[in-house]
Short mmCIF file of C-alpha atoms in Angstrom, two decimals:
data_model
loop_
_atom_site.label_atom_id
_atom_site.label_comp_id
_atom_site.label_asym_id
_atom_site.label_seq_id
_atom_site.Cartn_x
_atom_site.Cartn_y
_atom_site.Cartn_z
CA UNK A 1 -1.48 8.56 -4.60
CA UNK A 2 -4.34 10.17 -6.14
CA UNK A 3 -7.52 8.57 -6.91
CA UNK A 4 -7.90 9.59 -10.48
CA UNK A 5 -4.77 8.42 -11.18
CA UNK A 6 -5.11 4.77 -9.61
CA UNK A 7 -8.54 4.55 -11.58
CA UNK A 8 -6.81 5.49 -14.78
CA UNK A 9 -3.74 2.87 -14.12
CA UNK A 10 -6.04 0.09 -13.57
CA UNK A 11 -8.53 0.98 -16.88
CA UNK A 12 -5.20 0.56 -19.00
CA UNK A 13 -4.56 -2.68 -16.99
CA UNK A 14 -7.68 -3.49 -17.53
CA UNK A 15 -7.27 -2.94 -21.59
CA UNK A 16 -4.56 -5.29 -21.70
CA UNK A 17 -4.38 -8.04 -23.81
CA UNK A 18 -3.37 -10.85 -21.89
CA UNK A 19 -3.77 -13.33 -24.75
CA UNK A 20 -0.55 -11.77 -26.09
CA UNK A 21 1.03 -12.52 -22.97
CA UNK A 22 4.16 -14.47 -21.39
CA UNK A 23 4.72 -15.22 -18.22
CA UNK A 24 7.68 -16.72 -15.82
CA UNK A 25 7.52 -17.70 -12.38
CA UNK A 26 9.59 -16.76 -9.22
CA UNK A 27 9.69 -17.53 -5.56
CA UNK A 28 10.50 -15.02 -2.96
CA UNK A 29 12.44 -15.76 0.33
CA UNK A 30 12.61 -13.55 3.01
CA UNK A 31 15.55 -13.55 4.74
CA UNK A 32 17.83 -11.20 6.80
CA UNK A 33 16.32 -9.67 10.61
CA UNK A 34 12.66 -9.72 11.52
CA UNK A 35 12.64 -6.36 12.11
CA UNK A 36 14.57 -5.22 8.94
CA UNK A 37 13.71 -8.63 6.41
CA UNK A 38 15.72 -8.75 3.02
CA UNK A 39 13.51 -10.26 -0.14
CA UNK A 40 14.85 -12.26 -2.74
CA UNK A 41 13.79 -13.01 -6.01
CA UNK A 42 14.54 -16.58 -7.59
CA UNK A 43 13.60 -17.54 -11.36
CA UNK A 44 11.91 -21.19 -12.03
CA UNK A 45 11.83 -22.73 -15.03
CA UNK A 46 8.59 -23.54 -16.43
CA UNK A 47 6.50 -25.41 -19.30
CA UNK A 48 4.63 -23.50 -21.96
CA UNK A 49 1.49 -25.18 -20.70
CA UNK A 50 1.99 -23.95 -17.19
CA UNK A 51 2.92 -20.36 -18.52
CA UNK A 52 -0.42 -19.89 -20.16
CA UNK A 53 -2.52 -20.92 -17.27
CA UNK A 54 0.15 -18.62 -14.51
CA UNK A 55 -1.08 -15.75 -17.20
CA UNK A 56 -4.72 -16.75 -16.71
CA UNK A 57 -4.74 -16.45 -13.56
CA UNK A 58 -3.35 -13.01 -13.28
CA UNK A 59 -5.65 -12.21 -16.26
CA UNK A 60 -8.75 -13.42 -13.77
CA UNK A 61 -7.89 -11.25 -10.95
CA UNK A 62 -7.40 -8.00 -13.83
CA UNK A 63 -10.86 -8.51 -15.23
CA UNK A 64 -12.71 -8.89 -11.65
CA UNK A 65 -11.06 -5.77 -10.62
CA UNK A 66 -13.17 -2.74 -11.45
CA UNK A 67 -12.78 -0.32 -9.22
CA UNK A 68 -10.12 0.61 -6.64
CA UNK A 69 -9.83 2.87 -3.69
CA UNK A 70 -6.86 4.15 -2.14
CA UNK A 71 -5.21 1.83 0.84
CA UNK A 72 -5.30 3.39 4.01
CA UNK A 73 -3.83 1.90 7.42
CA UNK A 74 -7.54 0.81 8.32
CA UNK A 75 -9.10 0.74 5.55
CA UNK A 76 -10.64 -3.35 5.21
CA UNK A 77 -10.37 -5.44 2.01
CA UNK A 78 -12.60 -3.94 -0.87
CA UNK A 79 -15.80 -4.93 -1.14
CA UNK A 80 -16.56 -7.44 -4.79
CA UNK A 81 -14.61 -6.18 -8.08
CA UNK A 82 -13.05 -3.83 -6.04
CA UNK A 83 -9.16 -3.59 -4.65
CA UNK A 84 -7.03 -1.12 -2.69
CA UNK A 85 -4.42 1.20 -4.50
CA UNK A 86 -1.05 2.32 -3.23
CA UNK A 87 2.20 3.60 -4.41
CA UNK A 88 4.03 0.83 -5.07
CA UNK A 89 7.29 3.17 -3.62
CA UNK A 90 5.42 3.32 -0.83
CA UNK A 91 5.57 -0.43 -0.21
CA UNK A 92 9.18 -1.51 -0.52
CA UNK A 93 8.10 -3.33 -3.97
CA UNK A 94 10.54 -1.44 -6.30
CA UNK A 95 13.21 -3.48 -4.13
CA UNK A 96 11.44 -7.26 -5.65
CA UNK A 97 10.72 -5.52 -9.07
CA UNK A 98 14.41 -4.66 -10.08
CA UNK A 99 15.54 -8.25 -9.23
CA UNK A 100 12.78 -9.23 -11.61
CA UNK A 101 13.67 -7.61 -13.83
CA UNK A 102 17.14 -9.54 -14.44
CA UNK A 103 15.11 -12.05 -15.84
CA UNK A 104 16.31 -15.86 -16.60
CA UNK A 105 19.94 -13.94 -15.62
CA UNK A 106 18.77 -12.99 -11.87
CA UNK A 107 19.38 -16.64 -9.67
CA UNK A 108 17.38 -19.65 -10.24
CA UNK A 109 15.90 -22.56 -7.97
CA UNK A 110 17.47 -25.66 -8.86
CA UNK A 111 15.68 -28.18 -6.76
CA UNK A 112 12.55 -29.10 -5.13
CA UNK A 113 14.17 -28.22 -1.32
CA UNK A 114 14.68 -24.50 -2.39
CA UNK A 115 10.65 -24.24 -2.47
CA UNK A 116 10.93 -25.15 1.22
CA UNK A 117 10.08 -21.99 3.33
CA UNK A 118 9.17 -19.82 0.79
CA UNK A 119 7.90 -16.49 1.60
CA UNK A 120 5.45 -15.61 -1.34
CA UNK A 121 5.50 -16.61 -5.13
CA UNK A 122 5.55 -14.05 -7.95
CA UNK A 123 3.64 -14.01 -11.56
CA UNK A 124 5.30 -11.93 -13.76
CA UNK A 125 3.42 -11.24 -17.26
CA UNK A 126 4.66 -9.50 -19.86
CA UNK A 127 2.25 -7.80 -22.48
CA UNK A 128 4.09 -6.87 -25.20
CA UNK A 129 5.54 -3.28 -23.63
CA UNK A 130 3.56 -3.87 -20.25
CA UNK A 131 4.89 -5.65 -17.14
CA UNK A 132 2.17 -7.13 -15.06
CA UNK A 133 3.78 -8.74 -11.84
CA UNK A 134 1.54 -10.36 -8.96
CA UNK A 135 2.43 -11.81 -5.96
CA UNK A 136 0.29 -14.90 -3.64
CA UNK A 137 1.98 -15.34 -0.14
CA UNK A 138 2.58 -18.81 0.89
CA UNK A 139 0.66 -20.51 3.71
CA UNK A 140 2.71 -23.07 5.69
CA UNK A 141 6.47 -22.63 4.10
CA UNK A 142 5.93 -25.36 0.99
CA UNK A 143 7.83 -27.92 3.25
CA UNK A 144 7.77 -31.60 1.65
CA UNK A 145 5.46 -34.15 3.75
CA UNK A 146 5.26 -37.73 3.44
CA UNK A 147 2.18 -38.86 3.53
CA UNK A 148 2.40 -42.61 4.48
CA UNK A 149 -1.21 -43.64 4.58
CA UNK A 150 -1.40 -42.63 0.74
CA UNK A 151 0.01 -44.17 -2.32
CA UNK A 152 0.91 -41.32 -4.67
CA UNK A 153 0.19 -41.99 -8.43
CA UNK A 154 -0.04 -40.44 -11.97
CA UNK A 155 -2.42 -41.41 -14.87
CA UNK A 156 -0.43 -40.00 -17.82
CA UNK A 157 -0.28 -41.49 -21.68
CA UNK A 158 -2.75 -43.66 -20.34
CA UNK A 159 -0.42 -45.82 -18.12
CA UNK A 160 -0.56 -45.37 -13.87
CA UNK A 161 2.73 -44.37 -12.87
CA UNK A 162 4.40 -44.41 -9.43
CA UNK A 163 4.36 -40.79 -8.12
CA UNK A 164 5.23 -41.05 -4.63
CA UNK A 165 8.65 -39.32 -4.70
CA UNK A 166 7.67 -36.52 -6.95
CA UNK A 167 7.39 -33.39 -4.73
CA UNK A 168 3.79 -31.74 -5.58
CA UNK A 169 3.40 -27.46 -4.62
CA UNK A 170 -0.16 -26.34 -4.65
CA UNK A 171 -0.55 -23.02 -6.50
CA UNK A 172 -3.58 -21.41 -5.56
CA UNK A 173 -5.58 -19.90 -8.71
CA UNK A 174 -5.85 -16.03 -6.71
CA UNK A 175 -3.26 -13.45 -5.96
CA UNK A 176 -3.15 -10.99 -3.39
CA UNK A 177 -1.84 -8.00 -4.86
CA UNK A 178 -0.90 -6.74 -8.27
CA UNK A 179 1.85 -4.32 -9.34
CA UNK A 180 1.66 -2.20 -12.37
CA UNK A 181 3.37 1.21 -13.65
CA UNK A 182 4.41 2.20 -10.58
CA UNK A 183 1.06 1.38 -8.70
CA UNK A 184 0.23 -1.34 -6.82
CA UNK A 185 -3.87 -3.02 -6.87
CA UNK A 186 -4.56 -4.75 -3.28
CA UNK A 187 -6.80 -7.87 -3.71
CA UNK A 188 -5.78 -9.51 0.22
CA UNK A 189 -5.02 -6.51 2.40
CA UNK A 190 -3.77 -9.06 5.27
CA UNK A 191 -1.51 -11.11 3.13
CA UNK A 192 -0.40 -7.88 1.01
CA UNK A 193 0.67 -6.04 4.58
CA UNK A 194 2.47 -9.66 5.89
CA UNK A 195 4.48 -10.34 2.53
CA UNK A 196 5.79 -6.48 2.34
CA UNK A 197 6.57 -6.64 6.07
CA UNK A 198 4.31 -3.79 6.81
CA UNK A 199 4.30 -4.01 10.79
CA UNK A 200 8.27 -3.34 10.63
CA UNK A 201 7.43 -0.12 8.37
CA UNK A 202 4.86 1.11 10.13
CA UNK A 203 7.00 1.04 13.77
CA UNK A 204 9.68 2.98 11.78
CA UNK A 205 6.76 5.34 10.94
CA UNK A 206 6.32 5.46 14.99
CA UNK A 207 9.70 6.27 15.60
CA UNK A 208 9.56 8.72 12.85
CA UNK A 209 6.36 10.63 14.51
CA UNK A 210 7.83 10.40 17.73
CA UNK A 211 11.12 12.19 16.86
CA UNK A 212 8.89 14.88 15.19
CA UNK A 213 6.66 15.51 18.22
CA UNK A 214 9.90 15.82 20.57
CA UNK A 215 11.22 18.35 17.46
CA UNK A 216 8.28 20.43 16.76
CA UNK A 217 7.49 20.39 20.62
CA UNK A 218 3.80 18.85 20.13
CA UNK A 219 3.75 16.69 23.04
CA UNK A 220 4.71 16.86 26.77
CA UNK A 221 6.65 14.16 26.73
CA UNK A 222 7.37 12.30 23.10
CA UNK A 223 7.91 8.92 25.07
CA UNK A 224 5.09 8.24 26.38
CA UNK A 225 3.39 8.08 22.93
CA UNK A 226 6.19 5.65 21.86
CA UNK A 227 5.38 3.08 24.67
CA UNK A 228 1.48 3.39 24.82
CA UNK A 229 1.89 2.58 20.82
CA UNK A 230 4.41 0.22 20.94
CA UNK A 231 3.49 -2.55 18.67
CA UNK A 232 0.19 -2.79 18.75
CA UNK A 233 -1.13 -2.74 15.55
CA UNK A 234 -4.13 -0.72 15.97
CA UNK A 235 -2.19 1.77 17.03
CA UNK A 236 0.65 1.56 14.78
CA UNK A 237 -2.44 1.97 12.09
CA UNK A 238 -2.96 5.13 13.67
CA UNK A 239 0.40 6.72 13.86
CA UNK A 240 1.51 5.25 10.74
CA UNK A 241 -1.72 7.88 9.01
CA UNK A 242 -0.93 10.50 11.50
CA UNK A 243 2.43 10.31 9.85
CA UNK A 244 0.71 10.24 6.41
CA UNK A 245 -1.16 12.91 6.85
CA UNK A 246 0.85 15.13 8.15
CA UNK A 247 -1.21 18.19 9.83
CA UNK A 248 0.71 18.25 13.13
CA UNK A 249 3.61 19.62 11.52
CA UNK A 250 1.33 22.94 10.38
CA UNK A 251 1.52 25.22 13.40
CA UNK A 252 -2.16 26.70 12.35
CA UNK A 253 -3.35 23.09 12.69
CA UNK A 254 -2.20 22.51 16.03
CA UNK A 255 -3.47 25.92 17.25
CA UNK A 256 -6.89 25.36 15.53
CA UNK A 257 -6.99 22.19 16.89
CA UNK A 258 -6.43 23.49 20.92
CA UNK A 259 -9.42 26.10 20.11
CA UNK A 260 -11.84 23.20 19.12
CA UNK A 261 -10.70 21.08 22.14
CA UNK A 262 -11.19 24.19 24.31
CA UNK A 263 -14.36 24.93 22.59
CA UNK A 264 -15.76 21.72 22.96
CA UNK A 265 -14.43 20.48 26.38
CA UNK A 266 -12.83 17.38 24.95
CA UNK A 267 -10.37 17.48 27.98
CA UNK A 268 -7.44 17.25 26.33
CA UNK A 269 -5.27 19.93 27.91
CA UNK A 270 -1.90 21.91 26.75
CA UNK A 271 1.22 23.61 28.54
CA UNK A 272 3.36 26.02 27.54
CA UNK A 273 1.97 25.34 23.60
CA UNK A 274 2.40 21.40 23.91
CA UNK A 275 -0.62 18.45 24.30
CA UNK A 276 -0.18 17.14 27.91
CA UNK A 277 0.17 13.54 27.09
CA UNK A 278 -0.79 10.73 29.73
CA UNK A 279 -0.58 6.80 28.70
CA UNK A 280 -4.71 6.78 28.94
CA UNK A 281 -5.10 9.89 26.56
CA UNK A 282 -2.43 9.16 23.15
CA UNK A 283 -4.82 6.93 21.50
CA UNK A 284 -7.25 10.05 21.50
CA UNK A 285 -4.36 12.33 20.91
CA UNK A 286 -3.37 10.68 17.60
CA UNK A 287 -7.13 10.39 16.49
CA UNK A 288 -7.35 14.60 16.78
CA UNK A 289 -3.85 15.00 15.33
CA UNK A 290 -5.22 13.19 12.03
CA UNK A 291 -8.09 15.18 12.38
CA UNK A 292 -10.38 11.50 12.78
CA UNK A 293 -13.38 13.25 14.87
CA UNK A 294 -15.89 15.25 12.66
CA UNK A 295 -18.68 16.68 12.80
CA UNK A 296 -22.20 15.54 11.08
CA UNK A 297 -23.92 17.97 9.19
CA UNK A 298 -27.04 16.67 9.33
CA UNK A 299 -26.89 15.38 13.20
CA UNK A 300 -24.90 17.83 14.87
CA UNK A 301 -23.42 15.07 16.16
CA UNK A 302 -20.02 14.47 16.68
CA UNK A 303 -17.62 11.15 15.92
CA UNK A 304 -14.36 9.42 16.14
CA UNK A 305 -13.83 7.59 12.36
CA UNK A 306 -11.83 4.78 11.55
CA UNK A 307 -11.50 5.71 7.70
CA UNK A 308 -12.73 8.83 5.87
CA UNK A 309 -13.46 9.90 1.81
CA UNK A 310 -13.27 12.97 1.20
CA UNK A 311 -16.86 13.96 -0.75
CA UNK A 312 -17.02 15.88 -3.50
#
């Protein structure tokens, strides 16, 4: 997604006026295979009181965000007041959003055991015509404890109440990331990547590559880039914006890119128009096929980059 347009999304979520706002409350349970997870939406019912400060808190995280740059596979969380923009087709989060959209109809949890093992929870605030939906994972599965060394109690219309068999959930008063018109505004890169199952998307990307490197001919042998990846995660990083990026599939790339090695003695070696690929060399292989090593202007100098802006 462009950059101007993720700045101009988030000044017009910015602009909203989130004292004219509702908001409802929903847990989401992952379910289905590790590798290919199924999220599910469920509706709770809560207080007016509650409501307003679930909207505050969304409204919190809006006004400390002021300025965004666009995710990348390695780029970090954003430094203060600023957050990480994607695509939010390019996370899966269209899948949560349409069962959100159902509203009090979509299901609805019932009792305190169905917050046990719950995945994330959602905020969604509505702004008159705006939808403002953001999502906190959940730390340790909301499981019920006793707590026998305590005696739970309430202090309400000024008489103390036994509370010890009233299930408490901590909400925490931060979100991790933050959907809106079709963009999505990364607070918690970590917890953002975990809750949309990232890992399993980014080995499809793998597989993805891989099948393109055996189809375009890029590589000597397509399958030994799939095992030296495998699931690391650095390395999925990498594949997953090789992927994104795209240049191995221009044949004036690829060319270009055997001149400079040549040029330059970076001893990576072809045959027959293909990269000869060894276990020890794919990590450096996928750093040159997303074009990761530049050149300083002012040094001369020459480096392998993690994450790169394009100036100007």
């Amino acid at each position: 997604m462009r950059h101007e347009h993720l700045k101009k999304t988030l000044r017009k979520l910015k602009q909203l006026d989130f004292r004219r706002a509702s908001a409802s409350f929903w847990l989401i349970k992952r379910g289905g295979k590790p590798a290919a997870p199924e999220l599910r939406a469920l509706f709770v019912d809560t207080e007016p009181h509650l409501q307003t400060k679930l909207s505050g808190i969304v409204r919190k995280a809006v006004e400390e965000a002021n300025e965004v740059q666009p995710y990348d596979y390695f780029t970090s969380d954003g430094e203060e007041n600023e957050v990480l923009g994607v695509r939010a087709t390019d996370t899966g989060f269209d899948v949560i959003q349409q069962q959100i959209e159902q509203g009090s109809a979509a299901p609805k949890i019932t009792s305190p055991k169905d917050f046990h093992d719950s995945w994330a929870y959602l905020i969604d605030v509505v702004v008159g015509a705006d939808r403002v939906m953001a999502v906190r994972k959940v730390v340790g599965g909301w499981a019920i404890k006793k707590q026998s060394a305590v005696l739970k109690v309430l202090f309400k219309n000024a008489v103390l109440a036994d509370y010890e068999e009233a299930p408490v959930f901590q909400l925490e008063k931060k979100v991790d990331f933050i959907a809106f018109e079709g963009s999505v505004f990364i607070l918690n890169k970590s917890h953002f990547e975990s809750v949309m199952n990232f890992r399993a998307g980014m080995e499809a990307k793998r597989d993805e590559v891989v099948q393109d490197f055996t189809r375009l001919g890029i590589v000597t042998d397509p399958d030994i880039v799939r095992d030296a990846i495998g699931q690391k995660l650095n390395m999925l990083r990498r594949v997953a914006s090789v992927r994104k990026s795209g240049f191995y599939k221009d044949s004036g790339f690829i060319q270009k890119l055997k001149d400079v090695c040549e040029q330059h003695g970076w001893g990576i070696e072809w045959n027959d128009g293909k990269i000869i690929v060894t276990p020890e060399n794919v990590e450096t292989i996928l750093k040159l096929l997303n074009d990761d090593r530049l050149e300083s202007p002012v040094t001369a100098g020459v480096y392998d980059v993690t994450v790169k802006h394009k100036v100007g």
